[in-house]
Amino acid sequence: MQPTIVLVHGAFAESASWDGVVDELLKDGYPVIAAANPLRGLAADAAAISDLVATIDGPVVLVGHSYGGCVISNVSAVGDVIGLVYVAGFAPAPGESAFTLSGQFPGSTLGDALAMTRRADGTTDLTITRERFHTQFCADVPAEQAARMAVTQRPVTQEALLEPSGEQPLWKTCPSWFVFGEEDRNIPAAAQRYMAERARAHRIVEIPGASHAISVAHPLATARMIREAAALRLEVTR
């Protein structure tokens, strides 16, 4: 049975950020779900994806971009998750947050590019300002496409990025793969190498000159990594 690929977008993005990856995976006959990540709080977002996974029959590969990596790391033990793919994604250890990990190594310029909106429920929404979006988030994407991405970005709460990860990260018990960009200005490449090595990833691919928007600018490389994760169990059981 082909695994179902569940794609979880991160902050300042939305499900369409996976379009190029989805096209590649559908060509291969994989069932694909580009999940709507609420971006409201880590535990709540992980619960939403866990609920989705629980409805899927058969094996699942979870793919997380950016903050979506925090979310897939915190998915509960439901369904049959056979692999995790981190696409410029966070893989936090217990107690770590997206905020602490991004600041652990020099190189992130995200803080200077953010705008804040106070909400009536007491939370704070964060977005990347339109004039900074292209250079900050997706420098290797054409300007016209970057402008569209800036307009359609979804805000994440500051609280979600500060919320500590849970006690049982899924990467400790599930095989993982990491792909990220050398020129990522949101999550420094050094931080991503550190997380990948800590998770004992099956494969680590760093794309020269690539930005944070790996799934948009490099859908073929992203899909290739997902295919490898999806094939692992088949190779083991042959």
Coordinates of C-alpha atoms in Angstrom, one line a residue:
M1 CA 0.0 0.0 0.0
Q2 CA 1.3 3.4 -0.9
P3 CA 1.7 5.6 2.2
T4 CA -0.4 8.7 2.4
I5 CA 1.7 11.8 2.4
V6 CA 0.5 14.5 4.8
L7 CA 2.0 17.9 4.1
V8 CA 2.0 20.4 7.0
H9 CA 2.8 24.0 6.1
G10 CA 4.5 26.4 8.5
A11 CA 4.2 30.0 9.6
F12 CA 3.7 32.7 6.9
A13 CA 2.6 30.1 4.4
E14 CA -0.5 28.1 3.5
S15 CA -1.4 24.8 1.8
A16 CA -0.7 26.1 -1.7
S17 CA 3.0 26.4 -0.8
W18 CA 3.1 22.6 -1.5
D19 CA 1.6 22.8 -5.0
G20 CA 4.8 21.8 -6.9
V21 CA 5.4 19.0 -4.5
V22 CA 1.8 17.8 -4.7
D23 CA 2.1 17.6 -8.5
E24 CA 5.2 15.4 -8.3
L25 CA 3.7 13.1 -5.7
L26 CA 0.4 12.7 -7.6
K27 CA 2.4 11.6 -10.7
D28 CA 3.7 8.7 -8.6
G29 CA 0.2 7.7 -7.4
Y30 CA 0.7 8.7 -3.7
P31 CA -2.4 9.8 -1.8
V32 CA -1.6 13.3 -0.6
I33 CA -3.2 15.7 1.9
A34 CA -2.0 19.3 2.2
A35 CA -3.3 19.9 5.7
A36 CA -4.5 23.3 6.9
N37 CA -2.2 24.0 9.9
P38 CA -4.2 26.3 12.3
L39 CA -1.0 28.2 13.5
R40 CA -2.6 29.1 16.8
G41 CA -0.7 27.1 19.3
L42 CA 1.7 24.1 19.2
A43 CA -0.2 21.6 21.3
A44 CA -3.5 22.6 19.6
D45 CA -2.0 22.5 16.1
A46 CA -0.4 19.1 16.8
A47 CA -3.8 17.8 18.0
A48 CA -5.5 19.0 14.8
I49 CA -2.9 17.1 12.7
S50 CA -3.1 14.1 15.0
D51 CA -6.9 14.0 14.5
L52 CA -6.3 14.0 10.7
V53 CA -3.8 11.2 10.9
A54 CA -6.1 9.1 13.0
T55 CA -8.6 9.1 10.0
I56 CA -6.1 7.7 7.5
D57 CA -6.0 3.9 6.8
G58 CA -2.5 2.6 6.2
P59 CA 1.0 4.1 6.5
V60 CA 1.6 7.8 6.7
V61 CA 4.6 10.0 6.0
L62 CA 4.4 13.4 7.8
V63 CA 6.1 16.3 6.1
G64 CA 6.6 19.6 7.9
H65 CA 7.9 22.9 6.7
S66 CA 9.3 25.4 9.1
Y67 CA 7.0 25.6 12.2
G68 CA 5.2 22.7 10.7
G69 CA 8.2 20.6 11.8
C70 CA 7.4 21.5 15.4
V71 CA 3.8 20.3 14.7
I72 CA 4.7 16.9 13.2
S73 CA 7.2 16.4 16.0
N74 CA 4.4 16.6 18.4
V75 CA 1.8 14.5 16.7
S76 CA 0.5 11.9 19.1
A77 CA 1.0 8.1 18.7
V78 CA -2.0 7.6 16.3
G79 CA -2.2 5.9 13.0
D80 CA 0.9 4.3 11.3
V81 CA 3.4 7.0 10.9
I82 CA 6.4 5.5 9.1
G83 CA 8.6 8.6 8.5
L84 CA 9.1 12.3 9.1
V85 CA 10.4 14.7 6.5
Y86 CA 11.6 18.1 7.7
V87 CA 11.6 20.7 4.9
A88 CA 13.5 23.6 6.3
G89 CA 11.7 22.5 9.5
F90 CA 12.2 22.6 13.2
A91 CA 12.7 19.3 15.0
P92 CA 12.5 20.4 18.7
A93 CA 13.5 18.4 21.7
P94 CA 11.4 18.5 24.8
G95 CA 11.0 22.0 26.2
E96 CA 12.4 23.7 23.1
S97 CA 10.4 26.1 21.0
A98 CA 10.7 27.5 17.4
F99 CA 11.9 30.8 19.0
T100 CA 14.7 29.3 21.1
L101 CA 15.9 27.0 18.3
S102 CA 16.0 29.8 15.7
G103 CA 18.1 32.0 18.1
Q104 CA 20.5 29.2 19.1
F105 CA 22.7 29.8 16.1
P106 CA 23.5 33.2 14.4
G107 CA 22.0 34.1 11.0
S108 CA 18.2 34.5 11.4
T109 CA 17.0 38.0 10.3
L110 CA 13.3 37.1 10.8
G111 CA 12.7 39.3 13.9
D112 CA 13.4 42.5 12.0
A113 CA 11.0 41.5 9.2
L114 CA 7.9 40.9 11.4
A115 CA 4.7 42.9 11.9
M116 CA 2.5 42.3 15.0
T117 CA -1.2 42.4 15.4
R118 CA -2.8 42.2 18.8
R119 CA -6.0 40.1 18.9
A120 CA -9.0 40.4 21.1
D121 CA -8.4 36.9 22.6
G122 CA -5.1 38.2 24.0
T123 CA -2.8 36.5 21.5
T124 CA -0.5 38.3 19.0
D125 CA -0.4 37.5 15.3
L126 CA 2.9 37.7 13.4
T127 CA 3.3 38.3 9.7
I128 CA 6.3 39.1 7.5
T129 CA 5.9 42.6 6.1
R130 CA 5.2 42.7 2.4
E131 CA 8.3 44.8 1.6
R132 CA 10.6 42.3 3.4
F133 CA 8.8 39.1 2.4
H134 CA 10.8 38.3 -0.8
T135 CA 14.3 38.7 0.6
Q136 CA 13.4 37.2 4.0
F137 CA 11.3 34.2 3.1
C138 CA 11.9 33.2 -0.5
A139 CA 14.8 35.1 -2.2
D140 CA 15.2 32.3 -4.8
V141 CA 11.5 32.6 -6.0
P142 CA 10.5 34.9 -8.9
A143 CA 9.4 38.4 -7.7
E144 CA 5.8 38.0 -9.0
Q145 CA 5.4 34.7 -7.2
A146 CA 6.9 36.1 -4.0
A147 CA 4.5 39.0 -4.1
R148 CA 1.6 36.6 -4.3
M149 CA 3.0 34.5 -1.4
A150 CA 3.3 37.7 0.7
V151 CA -0.3 38.5 0.1
T152 CA -1.6 35.0 0.9
Q153 CA 0.6 34.3 3.9
R154 CA -1.2 33.1 7.0
P155 CA -0.2 34.6 10.3
V156 CA 1.1 32.6 13.2
T157 CA 0.6 33.5 16.8
Q158 CA 3.7 34.6 18.7
E159 CA 2.5 32.2 21.4
A160 CA 2.8 29.2 19.0
L161 CA 6.4 30.1 18.3
L162 CA 7.2 30.4 22.0
E163 CA 5.3 27.3 23.1
P164 CA 7.7 24.5 24.4
S165 CA 7.7 21.2 22.6
G166 CA 6.2 18.2 24.4
E167 CA 8.0 15.4 26.1
Q168 CA 7.9 12.7 23.4
P169 CA 9.0 14.1 20.1
L170 CA 8.1 11.8 17.3
W171 CA 11.6 12.0 15.7
K172 CA 13.0 10.0 18.6
T173 CA 11.1 6.9 17.6
C174 CA 10.4 7.5 13.9
P175 CA 13.0 7.7 11.0
S176 CA 13.5 11.2 9.7
W177 CA 14.9 13.1 6.6
F178 CA 15.9 16.7 6.4
V179 CA 16.2 19.1 3.4
F180 CA 17.0 22.8 3.8
G181 CA 18.6 25.7 2.1
E182 CA 22.1 27.1 2.6
E183 CA 20.8 30.7 2.6
D184 CA 17.8 30.2 4.9
R185 CA 17.2 33.5 6.6
N186 CA 14.4 32.2 8.9
I187 CA 16.1 29.2 10.4
P188 CA 19.9 29.2 10.1
A189 CA 21.4 26.3 8.2
A190 CA 23.6 25.6 11.2
A191 CA 20.5 25.1 13.4
Q192 CA 19.0 22.7 10.8
R193 CA 22.2 20.7 10.6
Y194 CA 22.2 20.5 14.4
M195 CA 18.6 19.2 14.6
A196 CA 19.1 16.7 11.8
E197 CA 22.2 15.2 13.3
R198 CA 20.6 15.1 16.7
A199 CA 17.6 13.2 15.2
R200 CA 20.1 10.8 13.5
A201 CA 18.4 11.5 10.2
H202 CA 18.6 8.9 7.4
R203 CA 19.6 11.6 5.0
I204 CA 20.5 15.3 5.2
V205 CA 20.4 17.5 2.1
E206 CA 21.5 21.1 2.1
I207 CA 20.7 22.9 -1.1
P208 CA 23.3 25.5 -2.1
G209 CA 21.9 29.0 -2.3
A210 CA 18.4 28.0 -1.4
S211 CA 16.1 30.1 0.7
H212 CA 13.6 29.1 3.4
A213 CA 10.9 28.4 0.8
I214 CA 12.3 25.0 -0.2
S215 CA 8.9 23.4 -1.2
V216 CA 8.2 26.3 -3.6
A217 CA 11.7 26.9 -5.1
H218 CA 12.8 23.3 -5.1
P219 CA 9.8 21.0 -5.3
L220 CA 11.7 18.2 -7.1
A221 CA 14.3 17.9 -4.4
T222 CA 11.5 18.0 -1.8
A223 CA 9.5 15.3 -3.5
R224 CA 12.6 13.2 -3.9
M225 CA 13.2 13.2 -0.2
I226 CA 9.6 12.3 0.5
R227 CA 9.7 9.4 -1.9
E228 CA 12.8 8.1 -0.1
A229 CA 11.0 8.3 3.2
A230 CA 7.9 6.6 1.7
A231 CA 10.0 3.8 0.3
L232 CA 11.9 2.9 3.4
R233 CA 9.5 0.4 4.9
L234 CA 9.0 -1.3 1.5
E235 CA 12.8 -1.8 1.2
V236 CA 13.0 -3.2 4.8
T237 CA 10.2 -5.7 4.3
R238 CA 11.4 -7.1 0.9

